[in-house]
Short mmCIF file of N, CA and C in Angstrom, two decimals:
data_model
loop_
_atom_site.label_atom_id
_atom_site.label_comp_id
_atom_site.label_asym_id
_atom_site.label_seq_id
_atom_site.Cartn_x
_atom_site.Cartn_y
_atom_site.Cartn_z
N UNK A 1 81.20 24.05 5.77
CA UNK A 1 79.47 23.54 5.30
C UNK A 1 79.60 24.21 4.04
N UNK A 2 79.44 25.83 3.53
CA UNK A 2 79.59 25.66 1.93
C UNK A 2 80.80 25.23 1.07
N UNK A 3 81.87 24.49 1.45
CA UNK A 3 82.34 23.73 0.86
C UNK A 3 81.53 22.43 0.10
N UNK A 4 81.11 21.58 1.27
CA UNK A 4 79.88 20.54 1.19
C UNK A 4 78.93 21.19 0.26
N UNK A 5 78.42 22.00 0.60
CA UNK A 5 76.91 22.35 -0.08
C UNK A 5 77.34 22.60 -1.73
N UNK A 6 78.26 23.76 -1.71
CA UNK A 6 79.12 23.66 -3.23
C UNK A 6 79.16 22.30 -4.20
N UNK A 7 79.89 21.31 -3.27
CA UNK A 7 79.94 19.93 -4.10
C UNK A 7 78.73 19.19 -4.09
N UNK A 8 77.77 19.41 -3.17
CA UNK A 8 76.34 18.61 -3.80
C UNK A 8 76.05 19.28 -4.60
N UNK A 9 76.21 20.24 -5.29
CA UNK A 9 75.13 21.40 -6.36
C UNK A 9 75.92 20.80 -7.46
N UNK A 10 77.29 20.96 -7.19
CA UNK A 10 78.33 20.10 -8.59
C UNK A 10 77.78 18.85 -8.87
N UNK A 11 77.68 18.36 -8.05
CA UNK A 11 77.37 16.81 -7.93
C UNK A 11 75.85 16.49 -9.01
N UNK A 12 75.19 17.37 -8.25
CA UNK A 12 73.47 17.45 -9.19
C UNK A 12 73.77 17.18 -10.83
N UNK A 13 74.38 18.80 -11.04
CA UNK A 13 74.40 19.55 -12.07
C UNK A 13 75.43 18.28 -12.89
N UNK A 14 76.93 17.64 -12.35
CA UNK A 14 77.20 16.24 -13.26
C UNK A 14 76.66 15.48 -13.62
N UNK A 15 75.66 14.76 -12.76
CA UNK A 15 74.81 13.67 -12.96
C UNK A 15 73.90 14.30 -13.89
N UNK A 16 73.31 15.37 -13.97
CA UNK A 16 72.25 16.26 -14.73
C UNK A 16 72.83 15.63 -16.52
N UNK A 17 74.07 16.54 -16.49
CA UNK A 17 75.18 16.76 -17.94
C UNK A 17 75.41 15.23 -18.19
N UNK A 18 75.77 14.31 -17.20
CA UNK A 18 76.17 12.80 -17.85
C UNK A 18 75.21 12.18 -18.08
N UNK A 19 73.79 12.57 -18.14
CA UNK A 19 72.87 11.59 -18.26
C UNK A 19 72.67 12.05 -19.69
N UNK A 20 72.63 13.53 -19.98
CA UNK A 20 72.39 13.82 -21.47
C UNK A 20 73.29 13.81 -21.93
N UNK A 21 74.54 13.74 -21.91
CA UNK A 21 75.53 13.17 -22.86
C UNK A 21 76.23 11.53 -23.02
N UNK A 22 74.92 11.01 -22.30
CA UNK A 22 75.52 9.49 -22.39
C UNK A 22 73.95 8.98 -23.18
N UNK A 23 73.09 9.65 -23.40
CA UNK A 23 72.13 8.64 -23.65
C UNK A 23 72.13 8.71 -24.85
N UNK A 24 71.75 7.69 -25.92
CA UNK A 24 71.58 7.45 -27.12
C UNK A 24 70.24 7.30 -27.60
N UNK A 25 70.11 7.79 -28.53
CA UNK A 25 68.36 7.07 -29.51
C UNK A 25 68.43 5.56 -29.78
N UNK A 26 67.53 5.23 -30.16
CA UNK A 26 67.16 3.74 -30.64
C UNK A 26 67.97 3.83 -32.23
N UNK A 27 68.20 5.07 -32.88
CA UNK A 27 68.77 5.00 -33.74
C UNK A 27 70.27 4.76 -33.80
N UNK A 28 70.37 5.16 -32.41
CA UNK A 28 72.24 5.33 -32.57
C UNK A 28 72.99 4.05 -31.84
N UNK A 29 73.69 4.22 -32.36
CA UNK A 29 74.60 2.51 -32.13
C UNK A 29 75.41 2.80 -30.72
N UNK A 30 75.84 2.04 -30.03
CA UNK A 30 76.31 2.81 -28.60
C UNK A 30 75.72 2.01 -27.50
N UNK A 31 75.99 1.89 -26.42
CA UNK A 31 75.98 1.68 -25.38
C UNK A 31 75.58 2.65 -24.63
N UNK A 32 74.08 2.54 -24.00
CA UNK A 32 73.26 3.41 -23.48
C UNK A 32 74.03 3.55 -21.96
N UNK A 33 74.34 4.50 -21.10
CA UNK A 33 74.60 4.49 -19.70
C UNK A 33 73.51 5.31 -18.90
N UNK A 34 72.85 4.36 -18.12
CA UNK A 34 71.65 4.60 -17.31
C UNK A 34 72.40 5.62 -15.82
N UNK A 35 72.40 6.86 -15.94
CA UNK A 35 72.54 7.54 -14.92
C UNK A 35 71.80 7.73 -13.76
N UNK A 36 72.35 7.60 -12.38
CA UNK A 36 71.21 7.90 -11.15
C UNK A 36 72.26 9.07 -10.14
N UNK A 37 71.70 10.02 -9.81
CA UNK A 37 71.88 11.00 -9.37
C UNK A 37 70.76 10.35 -7.53
N UNK A 38 71.71 9.79 -6.50
CA UNK A 38 71.12 9.23 -5.14
C UNK A 38 71.62 10.14 -4.12
N UNK A 39 70.61 10.49 -3.59
CA UNK A 39 71.06 11.39 -2.11
C UNK A 39 70.63 10.38 -1.14
N UNK A 40 71.46 10.02 -0.35
CA UNK A 40 71.28 8.64 1.12
C UNK A 40 70.44 9.04 2.13
N UNK A 41 70.53 10.47 2.15
CA UNK A 41 69.65 11.36 3.22
C UNK A 41 70.39 11.43 4.42
N UNK A 42 70.58 11.96 5.48
CA UNK A 42 71.28 12.25 6.24
C UNK A 42 71.74 10.83 7.27
N UNK A 43 73.07 10.73 6.98
CA UNK A 43 73.44 9.56 7.76
C UNK A 43 73.93 9.80 9.30
N UNK A 44 73.79 8.83 9.95
CA UNK A 44 74.45 8.25 10.79
C UNK A 44 76.07 8.15 10.91
N UNK A 45 76.93 9.01 10.83
CA UNK A 45 78.29 9.00 10.09
C UNK A 45 78.72 9.96 11.14
N UNK A 46 80.53 9.92 11.33
CA UNK A 46 81.31 10.73 11.92
C UNK A 46 81.13 11.87 11.58
N UNK A 47 80.78 12.31 10.03
CA UNK A 47 80.45 14.04 10.07
C UNK A 47 79.35 14.39 10.77
N UNK A 48 78.06 13.40 10.76
CA UNK A 48 77.24 14.08 11.61
C UNK A 48 77.61 14.77 13.29
N UNK A 49 78.04 13.34 13.46
CA UNK A 49 79.16 13.81 14.79
C UNK A 49 79.64 15.42 15.05
N UNK A 50 80.65 15.23 14.25
CA UNK A 50 81.41 16.57 13.89
C UNK A 50 80.59 17.91 13.74
N UNK A 51 79.36 17.55 13.17
CA UNK A 51 78.60 18.81 12.95
C UNK A 51 77.82 18.81 14.42
N UNK A 52 77.56 18.21 14.90
CA UNK A 52 76.76 18.23 16.31
C UNK A 52 77.82 18.72 17.38
N UNK A 53 79.24 18.61 16.89
CA UNK A 53 80.18 19.09 17.84
C UNK A 53 80.79 20.60 17.42
N UNK A 54 80.26 20.65 16.36
CA UNK A 54 80.76 21.90 15.77
C UNK A 54 79.99 23.37 16.47
N UNK A 55 81.09 24.02 16.55
CA UNK A 55 80.73 25.53 17.32
C UNK A 55 79.98 26.70 16.43
N UNK A 56 80.77 26.46 14.81
CA UNK A 56 80.38 27.48 13.98
C UNK A 56 79.25 27.24 13.30
N UNK A 57 78.63 26.38 13.34
CA UNK A 57 77.60 25.73 12.17
C UNK A 57 76.34 26.53 12.43
N UNK A 58 75.42 26.74 11.37
CA UNK A 58 74.35 27.60 11.19
C UNK A 58 73.46 26.84 12.26
N UNK A 59 72.63 27.56 12.95
CA UNK A 59 72.03 27.23 14.27
C UNK A 59 70.93 26.40 13.88
N UNK A 60 70.39 26.54 12.84
CA UNK A 60 69.21 25.50 12.30
C UNK A 60 69.72 24.06 11.74
N UNK A 61 70.87 24.20 11.03
CA UNK A 61 71.63 22.94 10.94
C UNK A 61 72.23 22.17 12.05
N UNK A 62 72.89 23.03 13.01
CA UNK A 62 72.71 22.55 13.93
C UNK A 62 71.55 21.96 15.01
N UNK A 63 71.06 22.04 15.30
CA UNK A 63 69.73 21.75 15.92
C UNK A 63 69.04 20.69 15.04
N UNK A 64 69.19 20.70 13.77
CA UNK A 64 68.77 19.26 12.81
C UNK A 64 69.78 18.13 13.51
N UNK A 65 70.87 18.34 13.42
CA UNK A 65 71.70 17.27 13.43
C UNK A 65 71.55 16.72 15.25
N UNK A 66 71.40 17.40 16.53
CA UNK A 66 71.22 17.43 17.06
C UNK A 66 69.97 16.58 17.52
N UNK A 67 68.82 17.24 16.81
CA UNK A 67 67.45 16.35 17.38
C UNK A 67 67.68 15.16 16.45
N UNK A 68 68.52 15.35 15.38
CA UNK A 68 68.25 13.64 14.73
C UNK A 68 69.26 12.74 15.22
N UNK A 69 70.25 13.05 16.28
CA UNK A 69 70.50 11.96 17.11
C UNK A 69 69.89 12.00 18.49
N UNK A 70 69.26 12.62 18.67
CA UNK A 70 68.54 12.77 19.99
C UNK A 70 67.26 11.59 19.54
N UNK A 71 66.86 12.08 18.54
CA UNK A 71 65.69 11.35 18.56
C UNK A 71 65.78 9.74 17.48
N UNK A 72 66.74 9.72 17.19
CA UNK A 72 67.39 8.72 16.60
C UNK A 72 66.65 8.30 15.00
N UNK A 73 66.83 9.74 14.13
CA UNK A 73 66.24 9.58 13.04
C UNK A 73 67.13 9.62 11.98
N UNK A 74 68.73 9.68 12.09
CA UNK A 74 69.03 9.76 11.54
C UNK A 74 69.24 8.13 11.13
N UNK A 75 69.90 8.11 9.19
CA UNK A 75 69.44 7.12 8.55
C UNK A 75 70.85 6.37 8.85
N UNK A 76 70.50 5.28 8.84
CA UNK A 76 71.82 4.14 9.33
C UNK A 76 72.48 3.49 7.87
N UNK A 77 73.93 3.93 7.59
CA UNK A 77 74.45 3.88 6.07
C UNK A 77 74.03 2.71 5.70
N UNK A 78 73.95 1.47 6.06
CA UNK A 78 73.56 0.49 5.80
C UNK A 78 71.89 0.22 5.04
N UNK A 79 71.26 0.76 5.76
CA UNK A 79 69.66 0.95 5.55
C UNK A 79 69.77 2.37 3.80
N UNK A 80 70.50 2.98 3.75
CA UNK A 80 70.40 3.61 2.79
C UNK A 80 70.94 3.25 1.31
N UNK A 81 72.06 2.47 1.88
CA UNK A 81 72.75 1.09 0.68
C UNK A 81 71.50 0.19 0.41
N UNK A 82 71.24 -0.62 0.92
CA UNK A 82 70.40 -1.52 0.81
C UNK A 82 68.99 -0.84 -0.16
N UNK A 83 68.44 0.32 0.33
CA UNK A 83 67.65 1.11 -0.60
C UNK A 83 67.94 1.23 -1.83
N UNK A 84 69.33 1.90 -1.61
CA UNK A 84 69.68 2.23 -3.24
C UNK A 84 69.57 0.96 -3.91
N UNK A 85 69.83 -0.55 -3.72
CA UNK A 85 70.63 -1.35 -4.23
C UNK A 85 69.09 -1.59 -4.80
N UNK A 86 68.13 -1.89 -4.58
CA UNK A 86 66.96 -2.05 -4.71
C UNK A 86 66.33 -1.34 -5.80
N UNK A 87 66.71 -0.26 -5.50
CA UNK A 87 66.21 1.03 -6.44
C UNK A 87 67.32 0.66 -7.82
N UNK A 88 68.73 0.07 -7.85
CA UNK A 88 69.41 -0.32 -9.00
C UNK A 88 68.68 -1.50 -9.69
N UNK A 89 68.56 -2.80 -8.77
CA UNK A 89 68.08 -3.48 -8.89
C UNK A 89 66.27 -3.82 -10.07
N UNK A 90 66.01 -2.85 -9.52
CA UNK A 90 64.35 -3.04 -10.26
C UNK A 90 64.27 -2.14 -11.55
N UNK A 91 65.69 -1.20 -11.66
CA UNK A 91 65.77 0.05 -12.89
C UNK A 91 64.58 0.51 -13.09
N UNK A 92 63.82 1.00 -12.26
CA UNK A 92 63.27 1.39 -12.53
C UNK A 92 63.21 3.06 -12.07
N UNK A 93 64.10 3.96 -13.03
CA UNK A 93 64.37 5.01 -13.08
C UNK A 93 64.48 5.80 -13.95
N UNK A 94 64.61 6.63 -14.39
CA UNK A 94 64.77 7.78 -15.41
C UNK A 94 66.20 8.13 -15.39
N UNK A 95 67.06 8.03 -16.30
CA UNK A 95 68.19 8.41 -16.31
C UNK A 95 68.71 10.10 -16.08
N UNK A 96 69.09 10.36 -14.52
CA UNK A 96 69.40 11.79 -14.84
C UNK A 96 69.02 11.99 -13.90
N UNK A 97 67.80 11.13 -12.97
CA UNK A 97 66.91 11.59 -12.26
C UNK A 97 67.87 11.58 -11.06
N UNK A 98 66.94 12.23 -10.02
CA UNK A 98 67.56 12.92 -8.53
C UNK A 98 66.48 11.99 -7.68
N UNK A 99 67.03 11.15 -6.93
CA UNK A 99 66.44 10.26 -6.16
C UNK A 99 66.88 10.52 -4.73
N UNK A 100 65.95 10.81 -3.64
CA UNK A 100 65.98 11.06 -2.46
C UNK A 100 65.81 9.77 -1.64
N UNK A 101 66.61 9.57 -0.56
CA UNK A 101 66.10 7.96 0.48
C UNK A 101 64.66 8.54 1.08
N UNK A 102 64.53 9.61 1.35
CA UNK A 102 63.07 10.14 1.80
C UNK A 102 61.99 9.93 0.80
N UNK A 103 62.34 9.87 -0.58
CA UNK A 103 61.49 10.27 -1.37
C UNK A 103 60.93 8.45 -1.63
N UNK A 104 61.58 7.47 -1.35
CA UNK A 104 61.39 6.22 -1.54
C UNK A 104 60.79 5.66 -0.37
N UNK A 105 60.84 6.19 1.19
CA UNK A 105 60.20 5.82 2.22
C UNK A 105 58.99 6.31 2.17
#
């Protein structure tokens, strides 16, 4: 789980730096790239199922996944993807911002 969390932290920093490096001012020529750091939420995936069955996972995290499955609160991947598309099509976010599925629900 440590590698997974490290990867998420690295992703956050990558998006922050990418947004700063690719933003141009009105006086500068070039194409602006708008960067969105989207967190899809806890999805109902094979990984979640593996975490439920893992016997070395942190107790609180294990309970979170077990409860999510039992209460059917895990997010379906298509629902998160649909919300992401809405955010992108509306183009109503600041470059480099971090948006979580639950921030929008």
